[in-house]
C-alpha cells in the first residue's frame, strides 16, 4: 500500500515536537534542581562555626563550639523570659501614668528569667552542618518594605547570628512558608530574602529539647568488651560475653556464666540520663562510683556518678559525668539512689 507523503511529514513533525518537549522538560527539571542546590546564602564549613546565637521574642540561645580529644561539641545556654502583654509594651514605663484607676495597684514583680545550660554533640554538629554553608531552598530576592509582612519579616521571629572563623553573619528569621514546614529569612548583609529549611529555626526555638545531649556515650553497647567498677578503694573487673544481640556481663573467672546481679546493676546505670547540666561541678561532691569501659581497641569511655549537696527536696542531688557529656548532669535521685545502694553488693 502506498503511503501519502503528508503522512511522513506529520510523523516527522510529531517526532520533532516530542523531542523538543523532552528537552524542555529535562532542562526545566535540571534548572529547578540546580536552583535549589546552588542557592547559597553564605559559604563556610561546619568545622569553622565558632558560635551560634539566636535572639527571639522571648528567648536567647547561645552555643559555643568546643573541641577536645573526643571531637567537637557545643556548650549551650538558653535564657527564656515572659512575653510582654500585647496591650502593655514592656518598654513603656509611663503606660498608666496619671491614671487614677491604677495609682494604687501594687508594683508588678520583675519577670522571671529562666537560664539553662546544656551540652550538644550530635544535634549541635548537625545544626552546624546545616548553617555552614547555609543553603536556601529558593531565593526570593530583595523585597520592598511594604511587603515585609507578607514574609513575616515586619515582626520577625528572631535573629540568627553565626560566627564563622571570626566573621559574623546574620539572618533574620521570618514567617512560615506555605505549608508551614520551612521559613522565610533575610540575609542582613545583602538584604536578600530566602526560603530556608524550617529545622534550623525549630532547633533553636526549642533548643532545650531538640539540641540537648541525652546519649551518654558515642559507642554502642556491643562495642564494650570489659569494664572496671571503682567505688572508694574497692574495684571489680567485669567482662562482656555472649553472642551479638545476646550480650551479658560476667566475672572474668567464669566468662561464660551470666551474672544477673551485675547485669541488672549495669542496666540501672545505663538508664541514668541528665535532665540539666551544671556550669560548674557540684561542691562538695562525693564520688559514688566510677565505671571505666574498654573496647577491642582499648579504653573507650567512662561514667562517674557523684552525690552533691542537698537540693530543694532536702536530700542530696546526684550528677553524672561521661566522656561525651563533658559537664556534670543532674540525674533522677530515685534511680541514682538504687545504683548507690546496690554498688556495695557488686564491689566487695
Short mmCIF file of C-alpha atoms in Angstrom, two decimals:
data_model
loop_
_atom_site.label_atom_id
_atom_site.label_comp_id
_atom_site.label_asym_id
_atom_site.label_seq_id
_atom_site.Cartn_x
_atom_site.Cartn_y
_atom_site.Cartn_z
CA UNK A 1 0.00 0.00 0.00
CA UNK A 2 1.34 3.42 -0.94
CA UNK A 3 1.57 5.93 1.89
CA UNK A 4 0.80 9.55 1.26
CA UNK A 5 3.82 11.87 1.57
CA UNK A 6 1.93 14.05 4.04
CA UNK A 7 1.90 11.13 6.45
CA UNK A 8 5.68 11.23 6.72
CA UNK A 9 5.64 14.99 7.06
CA UNK A 10 3.23 14.78 10.01
CA UNK A 11 5.17 11.91 11.51
CA UNK A 12 8.37 13.93 11.31
CA UNK A 13 6.73 16.93 12.94
CA UNK A 14 5.40 14.70 15.71
CA UNK A 15 8.87 13.29 16.42
CA UNK A 16 10.41 16.77 16.44
CA UNK A 17 7.71 18.05 18.83
CA UNK A 18 8.21 15.08 21.15
CA UNK A 19 11.98 15.62 21.22
CA UNK A 20 11.52 19.32 21.90
CA UNK A 21 9.10 18.58 24.78
CA UNK A 22 11.55 16.12 26.32
CA UNK A 23 14.39 18.63 26.07
CA UNK A 24 12.32 21.40 27.63
CA UNK A 25 11.11 19.10 30.45
CA UNK A 26 14.64 17.89 31.15
CA UNK A 27 16.05 21.42 31.04
CA UNK A 28 13.37 22.75 33.40
CA UNK A 29 13.82 19.85 35.80
CA UNK A 30 17.61 20.27 35.80
CA UNK A 31 17.33 24.02 36.25
CA UNK A 32 14.94 23.57 39.18
CA UNK A 33 17.29 21.10 40.82
CA UNK A 34 20.24 23.40 40.32
CA UNK A 35 18.37 26.41 41.63
CA UNK A 36 17.64 24.56 44.86
CA UNK A 37 21.09 23.06 45.29
CA UNK A 38 23.03 26.16 44.24
CA UNK A 39 21.29 28.88 46.25
CA UNK A 40 23.99 29.67 48.79
CA UNK A 41 23.18 32.27 51.42
CA UNK A 42 26.74 32.15 52.75
CA UNK A 43 29.69 29.81 52.39
CA UNK A 44 31.68 28.08 55.10
CA UNK A 45 32.34 24.72 56.71
CA UNK A 46 30.76 23.16 59.78
CA UNK A 47 34.15 22.98 61.48
CA UNK A 48 34.53 26.76 61.00
CA UNK A 49 31.47 27.51 63.15
CA UNK A 50 32.66 29.07 66.39
CA UNK A 51 29.39 30.38 67.79
CA UNK A 52 25.68 30.15 67.09
CA UNK A 53 23.31 32.66 68.68
CA UNK A 54 19.58 33.17 68.31
CA UNK A 55 17.75 36.18 69.73
CA UNK A 56 14.00 35.56 69.75
CA UNK A 57 10.97 37.37 71.12
CA UNK A 58 11.13 35.64 74.48
CA UNK A 59 14.34 33.64 74.35
CA UNK A 60 18.06 33.84 73.74
CA UNK A 61 20.07 30.78 72.72
CA UNK A 62 23.88 30.80 72.57
CA UNK A 63 26.01 27.82 71.53
CA UNK A 64 29.79 27.94 71.84
CA UNK A 65 31.82 25.41 69.84
CA UNK A 66 34.43 23.41 71.75
CA UNK A 67 36.86 20.66 70.82
CA UNK A 68 38.74 18.02 72.81
CA UNK A 69 40.25 14.60 72.13
CA UNK A 70 36.75 13.15 71.74
CA UNK A 71 35.83 15.64 69.00
CA UNK A 72 33.68 18.76 68.53
CA UNK A 73 30.75 19.64 70.75
CA UNK A 74 28.77 22.70 71.82
CA UNK A 75 28.11 24.23 75.22
CA UNK A 76 24.73 25.89 75.00
CA UNK A 77 22.83 28.38 77.15
CA UNK A 78 19.16 29.25 76.90
CA UNK A 79 17.55 32.25 78.51
CA UNK A 80 13.76 32.39 78.50
CA UNK A 81 11.75 35.39 79.60
CA UNK A 82 8.00 36.03 79.65
CA UNK A 83 6.49 37.59 76.56
CA UNK A 84 5.15 41.07 77.44
CA UNK A 85 1.36 41.51 77.05
CA UNK A 86 0.35 42.88 73.69
CA UNK A 87 -1.65 45.74 75.26
CA UNK A 88 1.18 46.86 77.52
CA UNK A 89 4.55 47.37 75.84
CA UNK A 90 7.37 46.38 78.18
CA UNK A 91 9.43 49.45 77.21
CA UNK A 92 6.73 51.98 78.14
CA UNK A 93 7.16 52.80 81.85
CA UNK A 94 4.51 55.54 81.64
CA UNK A 95 1.73 53.41 80.19
CA UNK A 96 -0.59 54.22 83.15
CA UNK A 97 0.92 57.49 84.32
CA UNK A 98 -1.79 59.76 85.65
CA UNK A 99 -4.37 57.01 85.53
CA UNK A 100 -6.05 57.16 88.95
CA UNK A 101 -7.56 53.75 88.47
CA UNK A 102 -4.08 52.22 88.51
CA UNK A 103 -2.32 54.52 91.00
CA UNK A 104 -3.00 52.24 93.98
CA UNK A 105 -2.12 49.00 92.27
CA UNK A 106 0.90 47.17 93.71
CA UNK A 107 4.03 47.16 91.59
CA UNK A 108 4.25 44.15 89.31
CA UNK A 109 7.04 41.70 90.16
CA UNK A 110 10.04 41.56 87.91
CA UNK A 111 9.58 38.93 85.17
CA UNK A 112 11.26 35.63 85.90
CA UNK A 113 14.13 34.77 83.58
CA UNK A 114 14.97 31.07 83.29
CA UNK A 115 18.53 30.18 82.31
CA UNK A 116 19.69 26.67 81.45
CA UNK A 117 22.98 25.19 80.31
CA UNK A 118 23.17 22.18 78.03
CA UNK A 119 25.65 20.09 76.07
CA UNK A 120 25.00 19.28 72.42
CA UNK A 121 27.10 16.84 70.41
CA UNK A 122 25.30 15.10 67.55
CA UNK A 123 22.46 17.61 67.24
CA UNK A 124 24.83 20.57 67.61
CA UNK A 125 27.17 19.31 64.90
CA UNK A 126 24.20 18.57 62.64
CA UNK A 127 22.98 22.16 63.11
CA UNK A 128 26.46 23.47 62.28
CA UNK A 129 26.42 21.44 59.07
CA UNK A 130 23.05 22.96 58.16
CA UNK A 131 24.25 26.55 58.54
CA UNK A 132 27.79 26.34 57.14
CA UNK A 133 27.43 26.51 54.26
CA UNK A 134 23.90 27.81 54.53
CA UNK A 135 21.85 26.60 51.56
CA UNK A 136 18.42 28.01 50.77
CA UNK A 137 15.51 26.14 49.25
CA UNK A 138 14.99 29.09 46.92
CA UNK A 139 15.79 32.77 46.55
CA UNK A 140 13.01 35.35 46.78
CA UNK A 141 15.22 38.37 46.13
CA UNK A 142 15.01 41.78 47.72
CA UNK A 143 11.57 42.96 48.73
CA UNK A 144 10.10 46.38 49.38
CA UNK A 145 9.43 47.42 52.97
CA UNK A 146 5.67 47.38 52.40
CA UNK A 147 5.90 43.65 51.55
CA UNK A 148 7.84 42.62 54.67
CA UNK A 149 4.69 41.48 56.45
CA UNK A 150 3.95 39.01 53.62
CA UNK A 151 7.05 37.08 54.65
CA UNK A 152 6.76 37.58 58.41
CA UNK A 153 9.70 39.99 58.38
CA UNK A 154 7.84 43.04 59.70
CA UNK A 155 7.69 41.31 63.10
CA UNK A 156 10.28 38.54 62.72
CA UNK A 157 10.64 35.52 64.99
CA UNK A 158 14.23 36.43 65.78
CA UNK A 159 17.78 36.88 64.52
CA UNK A 160 20.32 34.12 63.93
CA UNK A 161 23.97 35.18 64.28
CA UNK A 162 26.68 32.75 63.19
CA UNK A 163 30.37 33.34 63.85
CA UNK A 164 32.49 31.72 61.13
CA UNK A 165 36.26 31.92 61.63
CA UNK A 166 35.93 35.28 63.36
CA UNK A 167 33.40 36.79 60.93
CA UNK A 168 29.73 37.17 61.84
CA UNK A 169 26.79 36.52 59.51
CA UNK A 170 23.23 37.46 60.45
CA UNK A 171 19.93 36.07 59.28
CA UNK A 172 16.54 37.47 60.28
CA UNK A 173 14.01 34.63 60.63
CA UNK A 174 10.54 35.47 59.37
CA UNK A 175 7.26 33.65 58.94
CA UNK A 176 6.48 30.14 57.78
CA UNK A 177 6.28 29.34 54.08
CA UNK A 178 3.03 27.92 52.63
CA UNK A 179 2.62 24.53 54.26
CA UNK A 180 4.38 25.69 57.43
CA UNK A 181 7.42 23.41 57.23
CA UNK A 182 10.02 25.99 56.20
CA UNK A 183 10.80 29.64 56.94
CA UNK A 184 11.43 32.90 55.15
CA UNK A 185 14.65 34.61 56.15
CA UNK A 186 16.58 37.74 55.18
CA UNK A 187 20.36 37.97 55.00
CA UNK A 188 21.27 41.18 56.81
CA UNK A 189 24.44 41.66 54.76
CA UNK A 190 22.73 41.63 51.36
CA UNK A 191 19.05 42.27 52.05
CA UNK A 192 18.18 39.14 50.04
CA UNK A 193 15.20 37.08 51.20
CA UNK A 194 15.25 33.29 51.03
CA UNK A 195 13.19 30.27 51.94
CA UNK A 196 15.28 28.07 54.24
CA UNK A 197 14.70 24.74 55.94
CA UNK A 198 12.50 25.12 58.99
CA UNK A 199 14.55 22.69 61.09
CA UNK A 200 17.11 25.43 61.72
CA UNK A 201 14.51 27.65 63.40
CA UNK A 202 12.83 24.75 65.24
CA UNK A 203 16.17 23.52 66.64
CA UNK A 204 16.95 26.94 68.10
CA UNK A 205 13.41 27.76 69.22
CA UNK A 206 13.27 24.56 71.31
CA UNK A 207 16.98 24.14 71.97
CA UNK A 208 16.44 22.70 75.47
CA UNK A 209 14.82 19.62 73.97
CA UNK A 210 16.00 19.32 70.36
CA UNK A 211 19.68 20.13 70.95
CA UNK A 212 20.05 18.72 74.47
CA UNK A 213 22.51 15.80 74.65
CA UNK A 214 20.98 12.69 76.20
CA UNK A 215 23.33 9.99 74.94
CA UNK A 216 26.00 9.15 77.49
CA UNK A 217 28.47 7.67 75.02
CA UNK A 218 29.32 7.76 71.32
CA UNK A 219 29.88 4.00 71.21
CA UNK A 220 27.23 1.30 71.38
CA UNK A 221 26.72 -1.44 73.94
CA UNK A 222 28.09 -4.09 71.58
CA UNK A 223 31.42 -2.22 71.37
CA UNK A 224 32.22 -2.87 75.04
CA UNK A 225 34.42 -5.87 75.92
CA UNK A 226 35.34 -5.13 79.55
CA UNK A 227 34.55 -2.74 82.38
CA UNK A 228 36.15 -1.75 85.67
CA UNK A 229 33.89 -0.66 88.54
CA UNK A 230 35.58 1.54 91.16
CA UNK A 231 33.89 2.50 94.43
CA UNK A 232 36.16 4.10 97.00
CA UNK A 233 39.21 1.91 97.46
CA UNK A 234 37.44 -1.15 96.05
CA UNK A 235 37.21 -2.25 92.44
CA UNK A 236 35.93 -5.08 90.32
CA UNK A 237 36.74 -6.20 86.80
CA UNK A 238 33.90 -7.35 84.53
CA UNK A 239 33.83 -8.91 81.09
CA UNK A 240 31.24 -8.71 78.33
CA UNK A 241 30.35 -12.13 76.91
CA UNK A 242 27.78 -13.78 74.68
CA UNK A 243 26.80 -13.52 71.04
CA UNK A 244 25.89 -10.21 69.42
CA UNK A 245 22.33 -9.38 70.41
CA UNK A 246 22.58 -11.61 73.49
CA UNK A 247 25.40 -9.94 75.37
CA UNK A 248 25.70 -10.33 79.13
CA UNK A 249 28.05 -9.30 81.94
CA UNK A 250 30.19 -11.90 83.67
CA UNK A 251 33.12 -12.31 86.02
CA UNK A 252 36.44 -12.79 84.19
CA UNK A 253 36.98 -16.02 86.18
CA UNK A 254 33.83 -17.53 84.63
CA UNK A 255 33.22 -15.56 81.39
CA UNK A 256 30.51 -17.91 80.09
CA UNK A 257 28.30 -17.57 83.16
CA UNK A 258 25.79 -14.72 83.07
CA UNK A 259 25.96 -12.68 86.28
CA UNK A 260 22.41 -11.34 86.53
CA UNK A 261 23.17 -9.20 89.59
CA UNK A 262 25.85 -7.35 87.66
CA UNK A 263 23.66 -7.12 84.57
CA UNK A 264 20.74 -5.60 86.48
CA UNK A 265 23.03 -3.05 88.14
CA UNK A 266 24.65 -2.06 84.86
CA UNK A 267 21.17 -1.67 83.30
CA UNK A 268 20.19 0.78 86.04
CA UNK A 269 23.39 2.69 85.44
CA UNK A 270 22.67 2.89 81.70
CA UNK A 271 19.19 4.29 82.37
CA UNK A 272 20.56 7.36 84.11
CA UNK A 273 20.04 10.39 81.90
CA UNK A 274 20.76 14.05 82.69
CA UNK A 275 17.81 16.40 82.98
CA UNK A 276 20.00 19.51 83.15
CA UNK A 277 23.71 20.32 83.03
CA UNK A 278 25.80 22.23 85.55
CA UNK A 279 28.13 25.07 84.56
CA UNK A 280 30.49 24.01 87.37
CA UNK A 281 30.97 20.75 89.22
CA UNK A 282 28.80 20.38 92.33
CA UNK A 283 30.63 21.22 95.54
CA UNK A 284 31.06 19.49 97.82
CA UNK A 285 30.74 16.21 95.97
CA UNK A 286 31.24 12.56 96.81
CA UNK A 287 32.11 10.04 94.12
CA UNK A 288 29.60 7.19 94.42
CA UNK A 289 31.07 5.02 91.66
CA UNK A 290 33.19 5.26 88.53
CA UNK A 291 32.93 2.80 85.66
CA UNK A 292 35.68 2.64 83.03
CA UNK A 293 34.81 0.94 79.74
CA UNK A 294 37.16 -0.89 77.38
CA UNK A 295 36.64 -1.95 73.78
CA UNK A 296 38.65 -4.05 71.36
CA UNK A 297 40.99 -1.14 70.67
CA UNK A 298 41.44 -0.02 74.29
CA UNK A 299 39.75 2.47 76.62
CA UNK A 300 36.59 3.95 75.10
CA UNK A 301 34.98 5.93 77.91
CA UNK A 302 33.83 6.25 81.49
CA UNK A 303 30.87 7.14 83.69
CA UNK A 304 31.23 8.84 87.06
CA UNK A 305 28.26 9.16 89.42
CA UNK A 306 28.62 11.69 92.25
CA UNK A 307 26.46 12.81 95.14
CA UNK A 308 26.22 16.53 95.67
CA UNK A 309 24.83 18.78 98.42
CA UNK A 310 21.14 18.67 99.38
CA UNK A 311 18.77 20.07 96.80
CA UNK A 312 15.30 21.60 97.06
CA UNK A 313 13.92 18.32 98.46
CA UNK A 314 16.38 18.38 101.35
CA UNK A 315 18.04 15.21 100.04
CA UNK A 316 21.35 15.07 98.16
CA UNK A 317 21.22 15.58 94.40
CA UNK A 318 23.05 13.19 92.09
CA UNK A 319 25.08 14.04 89.00
CA UNK A 320 26.93 12.07 86.36
CA UNK A 321 29.81 12.82 84.06
CA UNK A 322 30.95 10.90 80.97
CA UNK A 323 33.48 11.40 78.20
CA UNK A 324 30.61 12.54 75.97
CA UNK A 325 28.67 14.85 78.30
CA UNK A 326 31.78 16.84 79.38
CA UNK A 327 29.75 18.60 82.12
CA UNK A 328 28.07 17.15 85.18
CA UNK A 329 24.40 16.46 84.51
CA UNK A 330 21.72 16.16 87.16
CA UNK A 331 20.02 12.73 87.17
CA UNK A 332 16.88 11.37 88.90
CA UNK A 333 17.66 10.81 92.57
CA UNK A 334 15.41 7.76 92.93
CA UNK A 335 17.30 5.73 90.32
CA UNK A 336 20.69 7.07 91.42
CA UNK A 337 19.95 6.01 95.00
CA UNK A 338 19.28 2.47 93.81
CA UNK A 339 22.60 2.43 91.98
CA UNK A 340 24.35 3.65 95.13
CA UNK A 341 22.61 1.13 97.40
CA UNK A 342 23.47 -1.83 95.16
CA UNK A 343 27.11 -0.93 94.44
CA UNK A 344 28.28 -2.31 97.80
CA UNK A 345 26.98 -5.76 96.83
CA UNK A 346 28.73 -5.52 93.47
CA UNK A 347 32.14 -4.30 94.63
CA UNK A 348 33.40 -6.09 97.76
#
